[in-house]
Coordinates of C-alpha atoms (C1' of nucleotides) in Angstrom, one line a residue:
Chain U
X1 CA 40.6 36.4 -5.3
X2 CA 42.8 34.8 -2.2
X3 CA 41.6 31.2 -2.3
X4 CA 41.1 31.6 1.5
X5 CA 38.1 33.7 1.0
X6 CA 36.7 30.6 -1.1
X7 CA 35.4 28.4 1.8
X8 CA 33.9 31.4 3.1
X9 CA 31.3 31.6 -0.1
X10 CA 31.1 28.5 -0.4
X11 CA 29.5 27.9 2.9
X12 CA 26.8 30.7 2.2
X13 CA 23.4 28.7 2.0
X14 CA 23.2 29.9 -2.2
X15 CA 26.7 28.5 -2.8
X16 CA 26.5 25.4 -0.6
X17 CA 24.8 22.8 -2.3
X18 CA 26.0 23.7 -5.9
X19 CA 28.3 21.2 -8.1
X20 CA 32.0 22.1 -6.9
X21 CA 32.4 22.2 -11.0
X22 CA 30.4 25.1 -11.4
X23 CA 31.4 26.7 -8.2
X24 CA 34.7 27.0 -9.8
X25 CA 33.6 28.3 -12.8
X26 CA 31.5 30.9 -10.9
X27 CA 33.9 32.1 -8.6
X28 CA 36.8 31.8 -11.7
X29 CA 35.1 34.9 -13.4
X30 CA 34.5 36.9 -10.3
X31 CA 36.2 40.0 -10.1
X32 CA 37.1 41.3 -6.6
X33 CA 37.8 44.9 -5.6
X34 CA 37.8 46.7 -1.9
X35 CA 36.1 49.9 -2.0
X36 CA 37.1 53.1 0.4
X37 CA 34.2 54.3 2.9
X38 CA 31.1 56.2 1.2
X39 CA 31.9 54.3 -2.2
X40 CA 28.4 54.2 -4.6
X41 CA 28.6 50.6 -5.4
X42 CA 25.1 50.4 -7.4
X43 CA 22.8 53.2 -8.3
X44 CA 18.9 52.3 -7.9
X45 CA 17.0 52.0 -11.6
X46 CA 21.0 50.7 -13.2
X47 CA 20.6 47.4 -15.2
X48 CA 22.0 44.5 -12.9
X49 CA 25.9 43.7 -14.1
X50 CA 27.1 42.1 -11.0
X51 CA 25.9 39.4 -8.1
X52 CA 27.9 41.2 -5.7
X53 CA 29.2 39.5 -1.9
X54 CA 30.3 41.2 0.8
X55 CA 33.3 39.7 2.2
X56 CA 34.3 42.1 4.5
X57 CA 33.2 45.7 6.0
X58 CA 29.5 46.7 5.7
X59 CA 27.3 48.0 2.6
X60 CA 24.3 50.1 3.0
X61 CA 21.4 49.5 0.9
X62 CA 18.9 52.8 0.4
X63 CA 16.5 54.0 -1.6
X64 CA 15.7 57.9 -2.9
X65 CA 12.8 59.4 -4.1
X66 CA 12.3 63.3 -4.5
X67 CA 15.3 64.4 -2.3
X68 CA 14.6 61.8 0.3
X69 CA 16.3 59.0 1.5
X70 CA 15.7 56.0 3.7
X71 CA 17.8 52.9 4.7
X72 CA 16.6 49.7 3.7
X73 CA 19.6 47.2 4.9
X74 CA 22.7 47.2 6.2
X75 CA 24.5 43.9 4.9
X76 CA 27.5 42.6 6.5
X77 CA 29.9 39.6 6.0
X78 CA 29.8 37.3 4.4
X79 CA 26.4 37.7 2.6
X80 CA 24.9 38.5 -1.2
X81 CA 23.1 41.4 -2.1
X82 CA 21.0 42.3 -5.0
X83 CA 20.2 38.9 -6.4
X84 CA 16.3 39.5 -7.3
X85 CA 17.7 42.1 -9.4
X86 CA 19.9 39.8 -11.4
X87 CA 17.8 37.1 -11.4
X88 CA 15.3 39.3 -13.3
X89 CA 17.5 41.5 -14.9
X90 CA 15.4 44.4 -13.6
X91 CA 16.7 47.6 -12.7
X92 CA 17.8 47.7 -9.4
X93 CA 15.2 49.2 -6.8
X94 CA 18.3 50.2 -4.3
X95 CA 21.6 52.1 -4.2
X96 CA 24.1 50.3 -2.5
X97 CA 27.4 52.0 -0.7
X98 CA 30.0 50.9 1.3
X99 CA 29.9 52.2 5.2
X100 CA 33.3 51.2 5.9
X101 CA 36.3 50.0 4.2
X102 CA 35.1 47.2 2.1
X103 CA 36.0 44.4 -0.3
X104 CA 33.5 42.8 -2.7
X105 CA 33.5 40.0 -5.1
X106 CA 31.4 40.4 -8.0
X107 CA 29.7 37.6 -10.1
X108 CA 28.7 38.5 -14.1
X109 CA 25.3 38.3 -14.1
X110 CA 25.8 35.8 -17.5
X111 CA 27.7 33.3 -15.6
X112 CA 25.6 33.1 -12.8
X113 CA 22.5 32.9 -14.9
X114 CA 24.0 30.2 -17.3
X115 CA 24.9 28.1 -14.3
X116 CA 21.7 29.0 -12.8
X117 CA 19.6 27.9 -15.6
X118 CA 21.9 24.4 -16.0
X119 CA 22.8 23.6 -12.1
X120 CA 19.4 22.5 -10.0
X121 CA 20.8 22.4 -7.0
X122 CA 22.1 25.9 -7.3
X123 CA 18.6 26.7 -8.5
X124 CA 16.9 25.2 -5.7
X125 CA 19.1 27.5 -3.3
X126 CA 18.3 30.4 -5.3
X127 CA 14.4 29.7 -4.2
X128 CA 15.3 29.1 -1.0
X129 CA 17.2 32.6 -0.9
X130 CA 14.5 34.6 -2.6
X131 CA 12.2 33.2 -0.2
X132 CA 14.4 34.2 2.8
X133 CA 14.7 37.7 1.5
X134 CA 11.1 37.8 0.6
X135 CA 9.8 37.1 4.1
X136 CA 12.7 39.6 5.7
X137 CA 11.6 42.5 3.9
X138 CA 7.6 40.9 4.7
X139 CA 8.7 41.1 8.4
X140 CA 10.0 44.7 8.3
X141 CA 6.7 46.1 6.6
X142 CA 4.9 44.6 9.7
X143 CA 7.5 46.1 12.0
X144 CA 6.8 49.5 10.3
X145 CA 3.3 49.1 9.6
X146 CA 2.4 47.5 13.2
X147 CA 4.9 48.8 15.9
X148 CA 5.4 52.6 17.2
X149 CA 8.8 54.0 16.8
X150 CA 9.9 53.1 20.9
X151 CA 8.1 49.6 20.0
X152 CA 10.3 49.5 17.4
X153 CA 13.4 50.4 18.6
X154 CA 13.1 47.8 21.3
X155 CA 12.5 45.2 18.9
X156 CA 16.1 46.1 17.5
X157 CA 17.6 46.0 20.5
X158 CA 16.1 42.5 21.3
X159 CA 17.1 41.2 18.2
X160 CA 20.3 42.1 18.2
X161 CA 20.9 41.0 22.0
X162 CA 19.4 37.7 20.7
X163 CA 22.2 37.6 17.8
X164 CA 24.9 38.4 19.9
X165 CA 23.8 34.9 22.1
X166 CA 21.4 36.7 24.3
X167 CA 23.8 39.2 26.2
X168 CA 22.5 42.3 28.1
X169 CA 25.0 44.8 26.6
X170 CA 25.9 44.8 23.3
X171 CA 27.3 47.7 20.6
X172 CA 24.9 48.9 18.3
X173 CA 26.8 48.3 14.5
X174 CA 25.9 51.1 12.8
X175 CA 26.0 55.0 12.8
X176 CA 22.4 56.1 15.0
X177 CA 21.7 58.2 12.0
X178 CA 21.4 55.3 9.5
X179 CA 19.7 53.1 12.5
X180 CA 17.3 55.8 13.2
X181 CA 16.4 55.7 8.6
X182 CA 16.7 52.2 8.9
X183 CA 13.8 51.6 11.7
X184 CA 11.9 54.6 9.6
X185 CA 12.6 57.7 12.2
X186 CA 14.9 60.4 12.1
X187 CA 17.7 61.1 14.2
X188 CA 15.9 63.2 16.8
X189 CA 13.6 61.0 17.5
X190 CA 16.0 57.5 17.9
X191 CA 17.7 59.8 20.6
X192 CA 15.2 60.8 21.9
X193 CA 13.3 57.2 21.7
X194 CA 16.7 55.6 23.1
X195 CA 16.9 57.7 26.5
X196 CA 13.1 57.1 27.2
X197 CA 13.8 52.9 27.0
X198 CA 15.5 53.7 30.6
X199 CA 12.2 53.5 32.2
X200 CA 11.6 50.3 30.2
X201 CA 14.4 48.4 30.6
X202 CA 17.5 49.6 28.4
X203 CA 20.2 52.4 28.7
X204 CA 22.5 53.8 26.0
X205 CA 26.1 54.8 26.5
X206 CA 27.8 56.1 23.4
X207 CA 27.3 52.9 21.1
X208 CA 26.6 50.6 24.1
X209 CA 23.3 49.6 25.1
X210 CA 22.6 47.4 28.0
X211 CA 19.6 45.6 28.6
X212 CA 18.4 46.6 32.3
X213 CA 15.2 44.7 32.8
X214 CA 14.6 42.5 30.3
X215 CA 10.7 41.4 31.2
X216 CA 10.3 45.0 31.0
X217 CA 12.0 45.7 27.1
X218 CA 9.8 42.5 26.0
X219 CA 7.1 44.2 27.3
X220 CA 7.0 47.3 25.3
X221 CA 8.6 44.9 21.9
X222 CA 6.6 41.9 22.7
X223 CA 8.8 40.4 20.2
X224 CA 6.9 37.7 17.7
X225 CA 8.9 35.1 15.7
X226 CA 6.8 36.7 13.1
X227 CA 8.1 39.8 12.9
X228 CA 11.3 39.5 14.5
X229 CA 12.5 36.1 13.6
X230 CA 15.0 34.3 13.3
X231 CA 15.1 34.7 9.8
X232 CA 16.0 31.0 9.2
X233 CA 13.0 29.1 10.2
X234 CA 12.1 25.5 10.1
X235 CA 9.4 23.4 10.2
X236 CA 9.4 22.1 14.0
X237 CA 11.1 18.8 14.1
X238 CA 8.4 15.9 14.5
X239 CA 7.7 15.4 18.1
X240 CA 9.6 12.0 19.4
X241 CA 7.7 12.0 22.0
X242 CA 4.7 10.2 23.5
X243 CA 1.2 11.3 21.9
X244 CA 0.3 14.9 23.4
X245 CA -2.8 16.0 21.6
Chain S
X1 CA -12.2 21.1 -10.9
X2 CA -13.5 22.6 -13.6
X3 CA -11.6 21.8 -17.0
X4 CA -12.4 25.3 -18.1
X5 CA -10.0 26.5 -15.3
X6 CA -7.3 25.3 -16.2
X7 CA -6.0 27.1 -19.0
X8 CA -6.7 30.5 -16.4
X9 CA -3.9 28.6 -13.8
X10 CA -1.9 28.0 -16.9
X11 CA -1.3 30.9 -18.2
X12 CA 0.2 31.9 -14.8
X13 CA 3.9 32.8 -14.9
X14 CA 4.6 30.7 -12.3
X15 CA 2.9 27.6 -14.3
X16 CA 3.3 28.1 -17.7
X17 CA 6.4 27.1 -18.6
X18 CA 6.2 23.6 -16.8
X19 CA 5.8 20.3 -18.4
X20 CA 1.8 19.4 -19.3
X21 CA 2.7 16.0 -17.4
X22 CA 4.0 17.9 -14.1
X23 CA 1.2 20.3 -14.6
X24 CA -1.7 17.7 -14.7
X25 CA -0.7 15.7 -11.5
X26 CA -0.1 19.1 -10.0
X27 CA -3.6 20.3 -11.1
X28 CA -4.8 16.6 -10.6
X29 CA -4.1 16.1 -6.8
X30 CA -5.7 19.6 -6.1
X31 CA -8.9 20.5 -3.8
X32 CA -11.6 22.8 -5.2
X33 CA -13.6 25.2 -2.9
X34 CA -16.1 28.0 -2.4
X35 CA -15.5 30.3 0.4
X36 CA -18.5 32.5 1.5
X37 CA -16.8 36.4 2.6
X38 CA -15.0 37.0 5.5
X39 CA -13.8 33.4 6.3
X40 CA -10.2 32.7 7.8
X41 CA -8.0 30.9 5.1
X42 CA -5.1 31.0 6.5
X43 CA -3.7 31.8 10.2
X44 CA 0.0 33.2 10.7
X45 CA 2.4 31.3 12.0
X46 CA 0.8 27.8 11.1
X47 CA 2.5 25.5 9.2
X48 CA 1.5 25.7 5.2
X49 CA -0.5 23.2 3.5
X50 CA -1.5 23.9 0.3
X51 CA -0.6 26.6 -2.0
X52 CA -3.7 28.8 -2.9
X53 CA -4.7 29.7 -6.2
X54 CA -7.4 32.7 -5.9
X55 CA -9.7 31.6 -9.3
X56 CA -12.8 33.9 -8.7
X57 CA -13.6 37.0 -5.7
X58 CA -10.8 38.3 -3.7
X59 CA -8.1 37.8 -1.0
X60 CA -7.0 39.5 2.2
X61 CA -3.4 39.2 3.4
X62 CA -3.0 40.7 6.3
X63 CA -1.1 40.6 9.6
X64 CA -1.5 41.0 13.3
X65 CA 0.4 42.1 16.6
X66 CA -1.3 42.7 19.9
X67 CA -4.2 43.9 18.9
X68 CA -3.2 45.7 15.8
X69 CA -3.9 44.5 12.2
X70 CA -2.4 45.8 9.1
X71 CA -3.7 44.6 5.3
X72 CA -0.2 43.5 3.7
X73 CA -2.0 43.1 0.3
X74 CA -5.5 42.3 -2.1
X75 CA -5.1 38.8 -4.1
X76 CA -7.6 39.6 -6.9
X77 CA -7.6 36.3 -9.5
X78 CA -6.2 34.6 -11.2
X79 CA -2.8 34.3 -8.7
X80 CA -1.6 32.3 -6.1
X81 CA -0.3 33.6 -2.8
X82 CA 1.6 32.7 0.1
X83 CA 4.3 30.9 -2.3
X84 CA 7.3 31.3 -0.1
X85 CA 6.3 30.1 3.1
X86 CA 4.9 26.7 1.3
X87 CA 8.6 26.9 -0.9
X88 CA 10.5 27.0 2.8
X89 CA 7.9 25.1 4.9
X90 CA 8.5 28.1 7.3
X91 CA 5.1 29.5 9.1
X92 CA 3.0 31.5 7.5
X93 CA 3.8 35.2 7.9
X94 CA 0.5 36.5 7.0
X95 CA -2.8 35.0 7.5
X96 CA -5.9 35.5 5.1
X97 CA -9.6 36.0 4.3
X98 CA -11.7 36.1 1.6
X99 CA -12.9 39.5 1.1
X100 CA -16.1 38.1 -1.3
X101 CA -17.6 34.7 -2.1
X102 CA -14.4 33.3 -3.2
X103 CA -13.0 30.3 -5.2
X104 CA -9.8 28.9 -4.5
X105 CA -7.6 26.2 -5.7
X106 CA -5.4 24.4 -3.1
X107 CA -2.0 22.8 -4.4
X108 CA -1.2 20.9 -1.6
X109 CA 2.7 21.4 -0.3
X110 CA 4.3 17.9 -0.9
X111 CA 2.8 17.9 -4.6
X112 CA 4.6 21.5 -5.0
X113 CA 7.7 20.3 -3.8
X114 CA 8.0 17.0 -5.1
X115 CA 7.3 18.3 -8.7
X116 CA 9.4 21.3 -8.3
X117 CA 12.6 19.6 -7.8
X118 CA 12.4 17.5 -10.7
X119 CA 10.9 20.0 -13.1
X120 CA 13.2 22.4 -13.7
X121 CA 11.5 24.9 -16.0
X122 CA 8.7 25.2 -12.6
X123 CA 11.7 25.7 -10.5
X124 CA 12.6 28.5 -12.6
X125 CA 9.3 29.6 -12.9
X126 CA 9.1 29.8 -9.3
X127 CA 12.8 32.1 -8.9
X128 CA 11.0 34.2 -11.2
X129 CA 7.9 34.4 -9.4
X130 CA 9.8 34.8 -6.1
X131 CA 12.0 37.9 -7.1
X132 CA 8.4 39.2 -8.5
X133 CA 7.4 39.1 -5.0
X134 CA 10.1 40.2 -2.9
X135 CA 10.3 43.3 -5.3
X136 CA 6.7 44.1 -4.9
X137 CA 7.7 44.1 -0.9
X138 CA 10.5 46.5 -1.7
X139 CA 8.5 48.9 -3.3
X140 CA 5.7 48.7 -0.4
X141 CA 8.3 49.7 1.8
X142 CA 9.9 52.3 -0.3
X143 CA 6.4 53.7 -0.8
X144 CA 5.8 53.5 2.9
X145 CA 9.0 54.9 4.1
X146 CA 9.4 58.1 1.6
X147 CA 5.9 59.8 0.7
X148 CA 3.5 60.8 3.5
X149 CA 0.1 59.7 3.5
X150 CA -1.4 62.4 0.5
X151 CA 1.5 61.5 -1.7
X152 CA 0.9 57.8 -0.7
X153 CA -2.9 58.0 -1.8
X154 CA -2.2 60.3 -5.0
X155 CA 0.0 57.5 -6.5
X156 CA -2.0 54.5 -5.7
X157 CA -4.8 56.3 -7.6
X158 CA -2.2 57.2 -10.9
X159 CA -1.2 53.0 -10.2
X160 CA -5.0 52.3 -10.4
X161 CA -5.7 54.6 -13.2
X162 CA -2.5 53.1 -15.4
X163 CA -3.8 49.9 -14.3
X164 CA -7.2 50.6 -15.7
X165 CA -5.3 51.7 -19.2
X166 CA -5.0 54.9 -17.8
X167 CA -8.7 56.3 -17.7
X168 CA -9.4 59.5 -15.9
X169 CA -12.1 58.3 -14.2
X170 CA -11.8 54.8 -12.0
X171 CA -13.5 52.6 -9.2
X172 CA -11.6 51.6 -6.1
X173 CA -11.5 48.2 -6.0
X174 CA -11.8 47.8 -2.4
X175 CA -13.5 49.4 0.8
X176 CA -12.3 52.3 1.7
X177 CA -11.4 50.8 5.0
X178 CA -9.4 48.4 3.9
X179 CA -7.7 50.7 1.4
X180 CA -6.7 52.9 4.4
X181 CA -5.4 49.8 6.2
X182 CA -3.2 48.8 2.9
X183 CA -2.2 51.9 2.9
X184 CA -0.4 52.4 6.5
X185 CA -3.3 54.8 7.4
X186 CA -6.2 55.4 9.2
X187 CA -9.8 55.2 7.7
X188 CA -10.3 58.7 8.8
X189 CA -7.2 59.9 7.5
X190 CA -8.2 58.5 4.0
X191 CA -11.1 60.3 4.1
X192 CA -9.7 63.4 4.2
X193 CA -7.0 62.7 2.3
X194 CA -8.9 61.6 -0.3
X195 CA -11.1 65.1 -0.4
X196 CA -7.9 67.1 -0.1
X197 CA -7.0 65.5 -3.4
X198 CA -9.5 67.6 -4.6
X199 CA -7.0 70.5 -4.9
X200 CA -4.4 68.2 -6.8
X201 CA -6.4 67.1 -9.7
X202 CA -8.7 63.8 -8.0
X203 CA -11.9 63.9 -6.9
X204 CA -13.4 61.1 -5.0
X205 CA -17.3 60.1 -5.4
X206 CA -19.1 57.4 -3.7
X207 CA -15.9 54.4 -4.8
X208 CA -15.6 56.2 -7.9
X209 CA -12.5 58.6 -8.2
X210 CA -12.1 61.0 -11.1
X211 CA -8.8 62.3 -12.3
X212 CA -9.7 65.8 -13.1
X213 CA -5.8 66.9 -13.4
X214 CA -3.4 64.0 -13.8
X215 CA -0.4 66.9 -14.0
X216 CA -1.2 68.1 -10.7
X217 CA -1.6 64.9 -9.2
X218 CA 1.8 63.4 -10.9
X219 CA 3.2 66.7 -9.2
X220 CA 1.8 65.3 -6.1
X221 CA 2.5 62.0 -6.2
X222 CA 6.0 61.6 -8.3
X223 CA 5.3 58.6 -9.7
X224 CA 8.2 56.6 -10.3
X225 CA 9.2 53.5 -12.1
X226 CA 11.0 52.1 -9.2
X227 CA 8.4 52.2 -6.4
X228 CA 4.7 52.1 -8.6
X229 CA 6.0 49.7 -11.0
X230 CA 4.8 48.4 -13.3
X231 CA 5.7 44.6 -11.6
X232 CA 6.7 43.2 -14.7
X233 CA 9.9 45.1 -15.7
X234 CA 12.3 44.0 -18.2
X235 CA 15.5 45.1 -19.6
X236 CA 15.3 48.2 -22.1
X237 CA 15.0 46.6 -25.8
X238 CA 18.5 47.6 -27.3
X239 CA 18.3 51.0 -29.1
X240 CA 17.7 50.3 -32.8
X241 CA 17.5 53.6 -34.0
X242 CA 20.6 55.7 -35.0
X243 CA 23.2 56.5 -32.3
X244 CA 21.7 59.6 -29.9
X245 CA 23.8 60.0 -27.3
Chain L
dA1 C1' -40.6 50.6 2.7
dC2 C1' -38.4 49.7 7.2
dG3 C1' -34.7 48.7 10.6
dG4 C1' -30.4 47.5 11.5
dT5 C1' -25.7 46.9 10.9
dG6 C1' -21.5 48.4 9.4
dA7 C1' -18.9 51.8 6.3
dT8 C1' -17.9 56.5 5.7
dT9 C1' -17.6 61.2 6.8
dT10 C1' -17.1 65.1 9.7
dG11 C1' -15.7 67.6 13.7
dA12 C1' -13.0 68.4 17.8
dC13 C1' -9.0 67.4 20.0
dC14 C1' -4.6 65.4 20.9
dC15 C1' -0.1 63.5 20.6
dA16 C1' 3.9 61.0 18.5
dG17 C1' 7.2 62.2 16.0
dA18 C1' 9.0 65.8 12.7
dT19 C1' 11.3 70.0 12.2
dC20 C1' 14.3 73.8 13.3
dA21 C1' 18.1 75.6 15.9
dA22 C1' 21.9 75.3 18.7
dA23 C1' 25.0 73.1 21.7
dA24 C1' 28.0 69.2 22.9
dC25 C1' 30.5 65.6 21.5
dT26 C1' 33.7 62.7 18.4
dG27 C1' 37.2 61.6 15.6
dA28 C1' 40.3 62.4 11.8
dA29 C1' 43.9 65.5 9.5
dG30 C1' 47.3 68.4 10.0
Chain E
dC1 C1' 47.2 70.0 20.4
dT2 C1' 44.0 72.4 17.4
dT3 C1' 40.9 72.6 13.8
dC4 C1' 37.2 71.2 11.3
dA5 C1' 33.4 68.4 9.8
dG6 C1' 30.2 65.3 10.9
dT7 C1' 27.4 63.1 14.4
dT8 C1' 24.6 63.1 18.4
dT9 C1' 22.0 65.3 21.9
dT10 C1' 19.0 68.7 23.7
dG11 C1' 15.5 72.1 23.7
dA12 C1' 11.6 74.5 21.6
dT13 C1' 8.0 74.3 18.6
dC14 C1' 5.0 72.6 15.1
dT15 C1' 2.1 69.5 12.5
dG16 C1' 0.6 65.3 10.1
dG17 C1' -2.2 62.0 11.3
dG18 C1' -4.2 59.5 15.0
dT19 C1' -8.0 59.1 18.3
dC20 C1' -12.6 59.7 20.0
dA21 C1' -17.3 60.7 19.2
dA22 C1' -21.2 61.6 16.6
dA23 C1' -23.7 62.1 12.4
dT24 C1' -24.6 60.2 7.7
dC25 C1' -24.8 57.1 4.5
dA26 C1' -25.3 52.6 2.0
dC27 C1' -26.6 48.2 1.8
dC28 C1' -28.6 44.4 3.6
dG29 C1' -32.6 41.1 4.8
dT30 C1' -37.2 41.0 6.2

DNA sequence: ACGGTGATTTGACCCAGATCAAAACTGAAG
DNA sequence: CTTCAGTTTTGATCTGGGTCAAATCACCGT
């Protein structure tokens, strides 16, 4: 592993507050490899081997049943997957491949669980992960469950223009096809759901969409911090101010 | 509290394994009460208090957005819920109601935490408990996104039938209404869903539903390990016969 | 037993989104 | 530049489920 790419994990909020001792040992029996495009990385219902991190290019994660196939998360720099998995030693419920060109470092699940099981503080930021991914994947059941496909899709679009600092055009980062699986529509229908947001406030050009009315996108979204984040929440800081009750 | 709960809350994964010491101030600072059906436990997005403990009835989660409303789950006893959001201090993703007359057990928050970062068998307990959770999500989702709405119905009834020790004949456990809801459809669409079953081996009558063709309906409904469980997998004991392979 | 309230079912209709088919575009390999 | 394969768009059509409305049904409390 280039030592460079060290700070990197270490900064992850799992990694962070572990004894540098153990982070050592951890990341001293990872193994790293960089995978081609369209590389099966884990196959859904496989025994866990591997705490894997992306540390650069993009990994879908999907799920199959009876010939079908839907996108559950695209994860991107620098980020875990599949921890729940490890953690229980449960089969996996998701396939993983790479999208692009893509390098991974992979923990032993035995290293990671022996540290786990002797290192607090990096147990206390496994809860605190579990818990993050727990209410993620909470948030996108309401999203499917509560929101029409065009409610949906600008949803997405508002997120993302909020993670890119609030800009009005930004590129979408994946392929439409695995968008559309990933908001739970087919390709058709994104298109199709894409050109109609002109009359509500966002136009698409090739990858580019730009925000055109904003007051009009929220309108249709009518985004909720509890559906649509931001996925690190806090408590709200105690108010300095004079008493308002 | 009634002594004669606590071994019930005890036996719970998420308790058993802590210290009795941690586990009687835990049990000792917590409130006791009675809920009459259909009162409001819990609202989204507030802050959490106490974590709940579901002794005797049963438990609503469910979520709203403009109008809309969506059942995210049924907490039947003995379990807790809404774990994660008390674990983060992060608002309440899902509010809840009692369903029945309902007895609940309130942990309150700075108890939890104060106990879970200096036991570290609880803190364990409650990784494990988290991953439990977020993989229950997962296969929601999964479930939601790859079968339509027959499928959907002809597996929860082959989940509720396995879960009943796998009986042919069975009692939904909840309204029909709220079943629907649960299950990302209409009541009306259950309905009918439910009497179409007929001519894949379940018939419905009244709340009770008969299996009257479990191949038929496992045609249907294509069970499978890694979307209708069962929650608590674990790695396959090693082989112990001779080498088959 | 009687009324009343809400759950469930049934029927008629509709529509969001899927499917099928084909054209237009895009990008990588030679 | 051309070819080829995959993605995206567009058009036409279909249909699973939703919506609306009304009839039953089931379970209360009186």
């Amino acid at each position: 592993m280039r030592d460079s790419e060290l700070p990197a994990i270490r900064r992850l909020p799992l990694f962070r507050t572990m004894s540098e001792e153990n982070f050592m040992s951890l990341t001293r029996a990872a193994y790293v490899q960089t995978f081609p495009p369209q590389v099966l990385l884990i196959e859904e219902g496989a025994q866990p081997d591997f705490l894997h991190i992306v540390m650069e290019g993009a990994v879908e994660l999907f799920a199959g049943w009876h010939r079908r196939e839907t996108t559950m998360a695209i994860v991107r720099p620098v980020s875990t997957f599949i921890l729940a998995a490890c953690i229980k030693d449960a089969p996996y419920l998701m396939s993983a491949r790479t999208l692009e060109k893509t390098r991974i470092i992979l923990l032993p699940v035995g290293d990671l669980n022996s540290i786990f099981r002797r290192d607090p503080d990096f147990a206390m930021a496994t809860v605190e992960e579990l818990a993050s991914c727990y209410r993620r994947v909470v948030r996108q059941s309401k999203d499917l469950k509560l929101r029409s496909t065009r409610e949906r899709l600008a949803a997405y679009v508002l997120r993302k223009s909020a993670d890119a600092g609030g800009t009005a055009s930004l590129v979408l980062p994946v392929e439409k096809r695995l968008l559309a699986s990933f908001l739970g529509m087919t390709p058709e229908s994104l298109s199709r759901a894409m050109r109609s947001l002109k009359d509500d406030g966002a136009k698409i050009d090739g990858q580019r969409v730009i925000i055109t009315d904003r007051a009009a996108l929220e309108a249709l979204a009518r985004p909720s911090i509890l559906i649509d984040g931001p996925d690190f929440e806090r408590a709200e800081e105690p108010d300095t101010s004079s008493a308002t009750p």
